[in-house]
Structures are given as C-alpha cells and as structure tokens.
Amino acid sequence: MRRDIFQAIADPTRRAILSLIALQAMTPNALATHFDSSRQAVSKHIKILTECKLIEQKQDGREIYYHFNPEKMKEVDQWIEQFRKMWERRFDQLDQVLLDMKRKKKDK
Amino acid sequence: MRRDIFQAIADPTRRAILSLIALQAMTPNALATHFDSSRQAVSKHIKILTECKLIEQKQDGREIYYHFNPEKMKEVDQWIEQFRKMWERRFDQLDQVLLDMKRKKKDK
DNA sequence: AATATGCGCAATTATTCGGTTGCGCAAATA
DNA sequence: TATTTGCGCAACCGAATAATTGCGCATATT
C-alpha cells in the first residue's frame, strides 16, 4: 500500500477535498454534498488523506471534523524547490533579452 | 486515459526521471541504467511525461534526448500556492509567540 | 552488405485504484 | 426506549497502472 503525498494529490477529487478543507474543517457528510460520488467514496479519499497526514481528524460527538495540515503539504513544495530555480533562471534570461533589446534600440 | 501532471509525478520512478533530466538531457538508455527496471519500463514513463509536456524530445540521429520543461512544473507550484499562505501564516504566528515571550521576559 | 544498437509499439499479466453496496456501532433525537 | 443520523469497515467489481516480453524499424558500425 503506497501512501505518499504525491499519490494522495494525484486524484482530482482528493485535491478538491483538500481545497475545501483548507478553507474550513468539515465532516465527511458535508464534504460529500460537494461531489457526485457517495459518502463512502469520499470517506475512502479522506482515509487516504488522513493516512498520509495531509488532514487530521477531530471528533465532536458522533461527528468527525477533518482539518487541513499545511505542514505536510510543505513536502510537495520542497520537492518542487529543486526545479524552481530553473524557471526562475529562464525568467532572468528573458529579462536579459529585454535588456539587450533596449540597448540595441538605444544604439540605433 | 488521464494525463495530468499530478498523476505524472505520483510515480516515484517518474519523479526520479524528472530529477535526473532536470540536471541534464538524457536518452532512454542512459536513463534506464539508473533504475532496476527495463528500458521499456522507463520508456513508458518517458512517454507519460512527454504526453503531459513535462519533458520534450530532441532527436539526434537514432538517439532521442529528453529535456525537462520547467514551465509545466510551474503548474504544480501554482496549485500549491493556495496553501502556501497557510504555513506562512503559521510561521508568523510562531514569530508572534516568540515576541510575546521576549516581552514577558523583559517585564519580569 | 551484414550485424549491432537505440528506440517505439503492441500484447499480456499482476496489481492497484476508485467506486458501489451492505453492514454494524455509537451518538443524537423522538 | 425506539428511531434516525453520522460514520467507519469489509466485500466486491470494473477500469487503470506498471511492468515484462516480443517485435519491427531505423541509424550506426563492421
């Protein structure tokens, strides 16, 4: 059973769940109203998200509120980090091109 | 056939391929030497990465060099963006706590 | 020209995934 | 106390995945 964050956010429904929960903690039933699939289907997604610590539960009577855990999402950000400099560098290069164009224009 | 970036980076082998190619464009054979699985298995991953534009091919004789496309990876970063403020806010709160502690210490 | 190499494609297979349905249990409500 | 409600768990099913194997086709190399 692979249960890492990348596999967790691979599913569009789970990404939607995360976006919703990030705004406000919700119960499985409340979440399910936002989707076409059944409560159980949503609950399965919730289980996966919980197992990889992207969300956390907090019992309140018979209701369970699921909260978003930003710290875990950081891990994705950290993986992206190795590539970030590449598109930023490309941006710098574009800046350079624009500067060169300006210079040429001035030289005319 | 779902072919979005999130599904593409869900596989650990594909993530490794991306990390390697980001450093230097490579051929399928060169890539395959880094993994236990066969060249064909690696080629399949390459195909998926190509289909969702995370990498691009450049033919050179009978060899095909695959390059990393940072622009596409940006899309993941943009999705993460909606959560970033949450862990940054939490960081701010920690700062606040530290400031409060300092103040209390001074008051003593 | 004959052989070797690099590669993509197609068929096959075992495993995983996302979904539904049915169940049982505890908490709320009548 | 009887019923309803919120929820997790287990069994099952079809579709998708990841990997292997075998093939054919170009481009190099001999």
Short mmCIF file of C-alpha atoms (C1' of nucleotides) in Angstrom, two decimals:
data_model
loop_
_atom_site.label_atom_id
_atom_site.label_comp_id
_atom_site.label_asym_id
_atom_site.label_seq_id
_atom_site.Cartn_x
_atom_site.Cartn_y
_atom_site.Cartn_z
CA MET A 1 0.00 0.00 0.00
CA ARG A 2 1.82 3.08 -1.23
CA ARG A 3 0.75 6.07 0.77
CA ASP A 4 2.82 9.11 -0.04
CA ILE A 5 1.68 12.66 -0.60
CA PHE A 6 2.27 12.60 -4.33
CA GLN A 7 -0.01 9.64 -4.76
CA ALA A 8 -2.52 11.34 -2.48
CA ILE A 9 -2.74 14.54 -4.51
CA ALA A 10 -2.80 12.64 -7.80
CA ASP A 11 -6.55 12.22 -7.60
CA PRO A 12 -8.66 15.25 -8.62
CA THR A 13 -11.35 14.53 -6.03
CA ARG A 14 -8.77 14.43 -3.27
CA ARG A 15 -7.29 17.71 -4.48
CA ALA A 16 -10.77 19.23 -4.34
CA ILE A 17 -11.27 17.87 -0.83
CA LEU A 18 -8.00 19.47 0.25
CA SER A 19 -9.01 22.81 -1.22
CA LEU A 20 -12.31 22.71 0.59
CA ILE A 21 -10.93 21.60 3.92
CA ALA A 22 -8.13 24.13 3.77
CA LEU A 23 -10.78 26.84 3.91
CA GLN A 24 -12.75 25.25 6.70
CA ALA A 25 -12.74 21.98 8.63
CA MET A 26 -15.58 19.72 7.51
CA THR A 27 -17.34 16.44 8.24
CA PRO A 28 -17.46 13.63 5.65
CA ASN A 29 -21.16 14.24 5.03
CA ALA A 30 -20.66 17.95 4.48
CA LEU A 31 -17.85 17.16 2.07
CA ALA A 32 -19.85 14.58 0.18
CA THR A 33 -22.51 17.15 -0.75
CA HIS A 34 -19.87 18.82 -2.93
CA PHE A 35 -19.33 15.75 -5.07
CA ASP A 36 -21.32 13.41 -7.25
CA SER A 37 -19.94 10.28 -5.64
CA SER A 38 -21.23 8.65 -2.48
CA ARG A 39 -20.28 9.48 1.08
CA GLN A 40 -18.36 6.22 1.29
CA ALA A 41 -16.32 7.11 -1.77
CA VAL A 42 -15.47 10.45 -0.20
CA SER A 43 -14.69 8.72 3.08
CA LYS A 44 -12.22 6.50 1.28
CA HIS A 45 -10.43 9.54 -0.06
CA ILE A 46 -10.48 11.05 3.41
CA LYS A 47 -8.91 7.91 4.78
CA ILE A 48 -6.05 8.12 2.30
CA LEU A 49 -5.50 11.81 3.05
CA THR A 50 -5.51 11.05 6.77
CA GLU A 51 -3.07 8.18 6.43
CA CYS A 52 -0.52 10.42 4.78
CA LYS A 53 -1.14 13.17 7.35
CA LEU A 54 -2.44 15.76 4.90
CA ILE A 55 -5.54 16.08 7.04
CA GLU A 56 -6.28 15.37 10.70
CA GLN A 57 -9.48 14.39 12.46
CA LYS A 58 -11.11 15.88 15.49
CA GLN A 59 -14.07 14.07 16.95
CA ASP A 60 -17.07 16.07 18.13
CA GLY A 61 -19.80 13.78 19.42
CA ARG A 62 -20.64 11.48 16.56
CA GLU A 63 -19.32 13.94 14.01
CA ILE A 64 -15.75 13.99 12.83
CA TYR A 65 -14.23 17.22 11.59
CA TYR A 66 -11.29 16.95 9.25
CA HIS A 67 -8.67 19.68 9.31
CA PHE A 68 -6.04 20.52 6.76
CA ASN A 69 -2.40 20.12 7.77
CA PRO A 70 -0.28 22.69 5.91
CA GLU A 71 2.99 21.31 7.26
CA LYS A 72 2.57 18.14 5.25
CA MET A 73 1.82 20.00 2.05
CA LYS A 74 5.13 21.73 2.50
CA GLU A 75 6.79 18.49 1.49
CA VAL A 76 5.48 18.84 -2.05
CA ASP A 77 6.73 22.40 -2.10
CA GLN A 78 10.14 21.19 -1.01
CA TRP A 79 10.29 18.68 -3.84
CA ILE A 80 9.32 21.38 -6.33
CA GLU A 81 12.11 23.50 -4.94
CA GLN A 82 14.76 21.70 -6.99
CA PHE A 83 13.04 22.84 -10.18
CA ARG A 84 12.02 26.33 -9.12
CA LYS A 85 15.39 27.83 -9.87
CA MET A 86 15.06 26.54 -13.43
CA TRP A 87 12.00 28.53 -14.34
CA GLU A 88 13.28 31.50 -12.39
CA ARG A 89 16.56 31.35 -14.28
CA ARG A 90 14.63 31.23 -17.52
CA PHE A 91 12.84 34.33 -16.35
CA ASP A 92 16.16 36.01 -15.69
CA GLN A 93 17.28 35.12 -19.17
CA LEU A 94 14.16 36.73 -20.57
CA ASP A 95 14.98 39.83 -18.58
CA GLN A 96 18.43 39.77 -20.13
CA VAL A 97 16.98 39.54 -23.61
CA LEU A 98 14.74 42.51 -22.92
CA LEU A 99 17.70 44.50 -21.63
CA ASP A 100 19.68 43.64 -24.75
CA MET A 101 16.81 44.79 -26.93
CA LYS A 102 16.66 48.09 -25.09
CA ARG A 103 20.36 48.58 -25.51
CA LYS A 104 20.22 47.88 -29.23
CA LYS A 105 17.35 50.30 -29.60
CA LYS A 106 19.36 52.97 -27.84
CA ASP A 107 22.38 52.30 -30.05
CA LYS A 108 20.44 52.96 -33.20
CA MET B 1 -6.50 8.00 -20.28
CA ARG B 2 -5.94 10.63 -17.60
CA ARG B 3 -2.79 12.51 -18.28
CA ASP B 4 -2.31 15.38 -15.93
CA ILE B 5 0.82 16.50 -14.14
CA PHE B 6 -0.30 15.35 -10.73
CA GLN B 7 -0.82 11.83 -11.94
CA ALA B 8 2.52 12.03 -13.74
CA ILE B 9 4.51 12.96 -10.64
CA ALA B 10 2.64 10.43 -8.49
CA ASP B 11 5.05 7.69 -9.54
CA PRO B 12 8.39 7.65 -7.72
CA THR B 13 10.29 6.43 -10.80
CA ARG B 14 8.90 9.30 -12.84
CA ARG B 15 9.90 11.77 -10.14
CA ALA B 16 13.41 10.35 -10.23
CA ILE B 17 13.47 10.63 -14.02
CA LEU B 18 12.46 14.28 -13.77
CA SER B 19 15.17 14.99 -11.22
CA LEU B 20 17.79 13.39 -13.45
CA ILE B 21 16.67 15.04 -16.66
CA ALA B 22 16.38 18.43 -14.98
CA LEU B 23 20.11 18.30 -14.43
CA GLN B 24 20.95 17.12 -17.93
CA ALA B 25 19.07 15.96 -21.02
CA MET B 26 19.33 12.18 -21.42
CA THR B 27 18.45 9.29 -23.73
CA PRO B 28 16.15 6.46 -22.59
CA ASN B 29 19.06 4.03 -22.41
CA ALA B 30 21.14 6.39 -20.31
CA LEU B 31 18.18 6.87 -18.00
CA ALA B 32 17.47 3.16 -17.71
CA THR B 33 20.93 2.50 -16.28
CA HIS B 34 19.84 4.42 -13.19
CA PHE B 35 16.96 2.08 -12.46
CA ASP B 36 16.38 -1.59 -11.82
CA SER B 37 13.55 -1.86 -14.31
CA SER B 38 13.91 -2.46 -18.01
CA ARG B 39 14.45 0.13 -20.74
CA GLN B 40 10.91 -0.40 -21.92
CA ALA B 41 9.52 0.29 -18.50
CA VAL B 42 11.50 3.52 -18.37
CA SER B 43 10.36 4.38 -21.89
CA LYS B 44 6.78 4.02 -20.82
CA HIS B 45 7.33 6.50 -18.04
CA ILE B 46 9.03 8.81 -20.50
CA LYS B 47 6.03 8.57 -22.76
CA ILE B 48 3.70 9.64 -19.97
CA LEU B 49 5.97 12.53 -19.01
CA THR B 50 6.15 13.59 -22.66
CA GLU B 51 2.40 13.40 -23.12
CA CYS B 52 1.80 15.82 -20.29
CA LYS B 53 4.59 18.11 -21.54
CA LEU B 54 6.83 17.76 -18.50
CA ILE B 55 9.65 16.71 -20.82
CA GLU B 56 10.37 17.27 -24.51
CA GLN B 57 12.27 15.20 -27.02
CA LYS B 58 15.00 16.21 -29.40
CA GLN B 59 16.11 13.67 -31.95
CA ASP B 60 19.82 13.28 -32.69
CA GLY B 61 20.42 10.53 -35.23
CA ARG B 62 18.93 7.41 -33.76
CA GLU B 63 19.19 8.77 -30.26
CA ILE B 64 16.49 10.80 -28.59
CA TYR B 65 17.40 13.26 -25.89
CA TYR B 66 14.72 14.19 -23.41
CA HIS B 67 14.75 17.64 -21.89
CA PHE B 68 12.99 18.92 -18.81
CA ASN B 69 10.31 21.58 -19.24
CA PRO B 70 10.24 23.82 -16.17
CA GLU B 71 7.21 25.79 -17.38
CA LYS B 72 4.98 22.79 -16.97
CA MET B 73 6.20 22.09 -13.47
CA LYS B 74 5.11 25.58 -12.56
CA GLU B 75 1.53 24.35 -12.70
CA VAL B 76 2.08 22.22 -9.62
CA ASP B 77 3.63 25.19 -7.90
CA GLN B 78 0.60 27.25 -8.76
CA TRP B 79 -1.72 24.70 -7.23
CA ILE B 80 0.38 24.64 -4.07
CA GLU B 81 0.11 28.41 -3.95
CA GLN B 82 -3.36 28.30 -2.39
CA PHE B 83 -1.91 26.50 0.65
CA ARG B 84 1.38 28.34 0.94
CA LYS B 85 -0.10 31.26 2.83
CA MET B 86 -1.32 28.80 5.44
CA TRP B 87 2.05 27.55 6.53
CA GLU B 88 3.49 31.02 6.21
CA ARG B 89 0.75 32.40 8.44
CA ARG B 90 1.53 29.69 10.95
CA PHE B 91 5.12 30.84 10.79
CA ASP B 92 4.02 34.40 11.51
CA GLN B 93 2.09 33.16 14.49
CA LEU B 94 5.20 31.46 15.81
CA ASP B 95 7.03 34.75 15.42
CA GLN B 96 4.31 36.39 17.44
CA VAL B 97 4.64 33.81 20.17
CA LEU B 98 8.37 34.40 20.34
CA LEU B 99 7.84 38.14 20.55
CA ASP B 100 5.36 37.66 23.37
CA MET B 101 7.84 35.51 25.24
CA LYS B 102 10.51 38.17 24.89
CA ARG B 103 8.16 40.83 26.18
CA LYS B 104 7.17 38.75 29.18
CA LYS B 105 10.81 38.10 29.96
CA LYS B 106 11.53 41.81 29.86
CA ASP B 107 8.60 42.56 32.14
CA LYS B 108 9.97 40.33 34.84
"C1'" DA C 1 26.25 -5.84 -47.19
"C1'" DA C 2 25.78 -7.90 -42.61
"C1'" DT C 3 25.43 -7.05 -37.81
"C1'" DA C 4 24.66 -4.40 -33.76
"C1'" DT C 5 22.41 -0.67 -31.37
"C1'" DG C 6 18.69 2.67 -29.89
"C1'" DC C 7 14.22 3.14 -29.82
"C1'" DG C 8 8.90 2.95 -30.03
"C1'" DC C 9 4.83 -0.02 -30.35
"C1'" DA C 10 1.62 -3.93 -29.18
"C1'" DA C 11 0.10 -7.76 -26.43
"C1'" DT C 12 -0.06 -9.84 -21.91
"C1'" DT C 13 -0.37 -10.05 -16.87
"C1'" DA C 14 -0.50 -9.00 -11.91
"C1'" DT C 15 -1.59 -5.32 -9.01
"C1'" DT C 16 -3.70 -1.14 -7.58
"C1'" DC C 17 -7.49 2.20 -7.69
"C1'" DG C 18 -11.92 4.36 -7.36
"C1'" DG C 19 -16.37 3.26 -6.87
"C1'" DT C 20 -20.77 0.92 -5.01
"C1'" DT C 21 -23.42 -1.77 -1.70
"C1'" DG C 22 -24.37 -3.69 2.70
"C1'" DC C 23 -23.30 -3.89 7.43
"C1'" DG C 24 -22.72 -2.59 12.42
"C1'" DC C 25 -21.98 0.73 16.02
"C1'" DA C 26 -22.31 4.77 18.69
"C1'" DA C 27 -24.39 9.26 19.35
"C1'" DA C 28 -28.43 12.23 18.78
"C1'" DT C 29 -33.38 12.78 18.62
"C1'" DA C 30 -38.37 11.43 19.05
"C1'" DT D 1 -36.95 3.20 24.62
"C1'" DA D 2 -37.37 3.26 19.60
"C1'" DT D 3 -35.74 5.52 15.62
"C1'" DT D 4 -32.79 8.31 12.99
"C1'" DT D 5 -28.30 10.02 11.80
"C1'" DG D 6 -23.13 10.10 11.11
"C1'" DC D 7 -19.60 7.34 10.40
"C1'" DG D 8 -16.02 3.51 9.51
"C1'" DC D 9 -15.27 -1.20 7.82
"C1'" DA D 10 -15.40 -5.18 4.60
"C1'" DA D 11 -16.57 -7.36 0.28
"C1'" DC D 12 -16.92 -6.94 -4.36
"C1'" DC D 13 -16.30 -5.12 -9.34
"C1'" DG D 14 -14.63 -2.82 -13.47
"C1'" DA D 15 -11.01 0.23 -15.05
"C1'" DA D 16 -6.46 1.86 -14.90
"C1'" DT D 17 -1.34 1.05 -13.87
"C1'" DA D 18 3.23 -0.60 -14.03
"C1'" DA D 19 5.98 -3.99 -15.64
"C1'" DT D 20 7.64 -7.75 -18.90
"C1'" DT D 21 8.30 -9.79 -23.36
"C1'" DG D 22 8.50 -9.88 -28.23
"C1'" DC D 23 8.60 -7.36 -32.31
"C1'" DG D 24 9.91 -4.13 -36.19
"C1'" DC D 25 12.31 -0.22 -37.91
"C1'" DA D 26 15.58 2.98 -38.47
"C1'" DT D 27 20.54 4.51 -37.71
"C1'" DA D 28 25.38 3.25 -36.67
"C1'" DT D 29 29.26 0.20 -37.02
"C1'" DT D 30 32.00 -3.67 -39.02
#
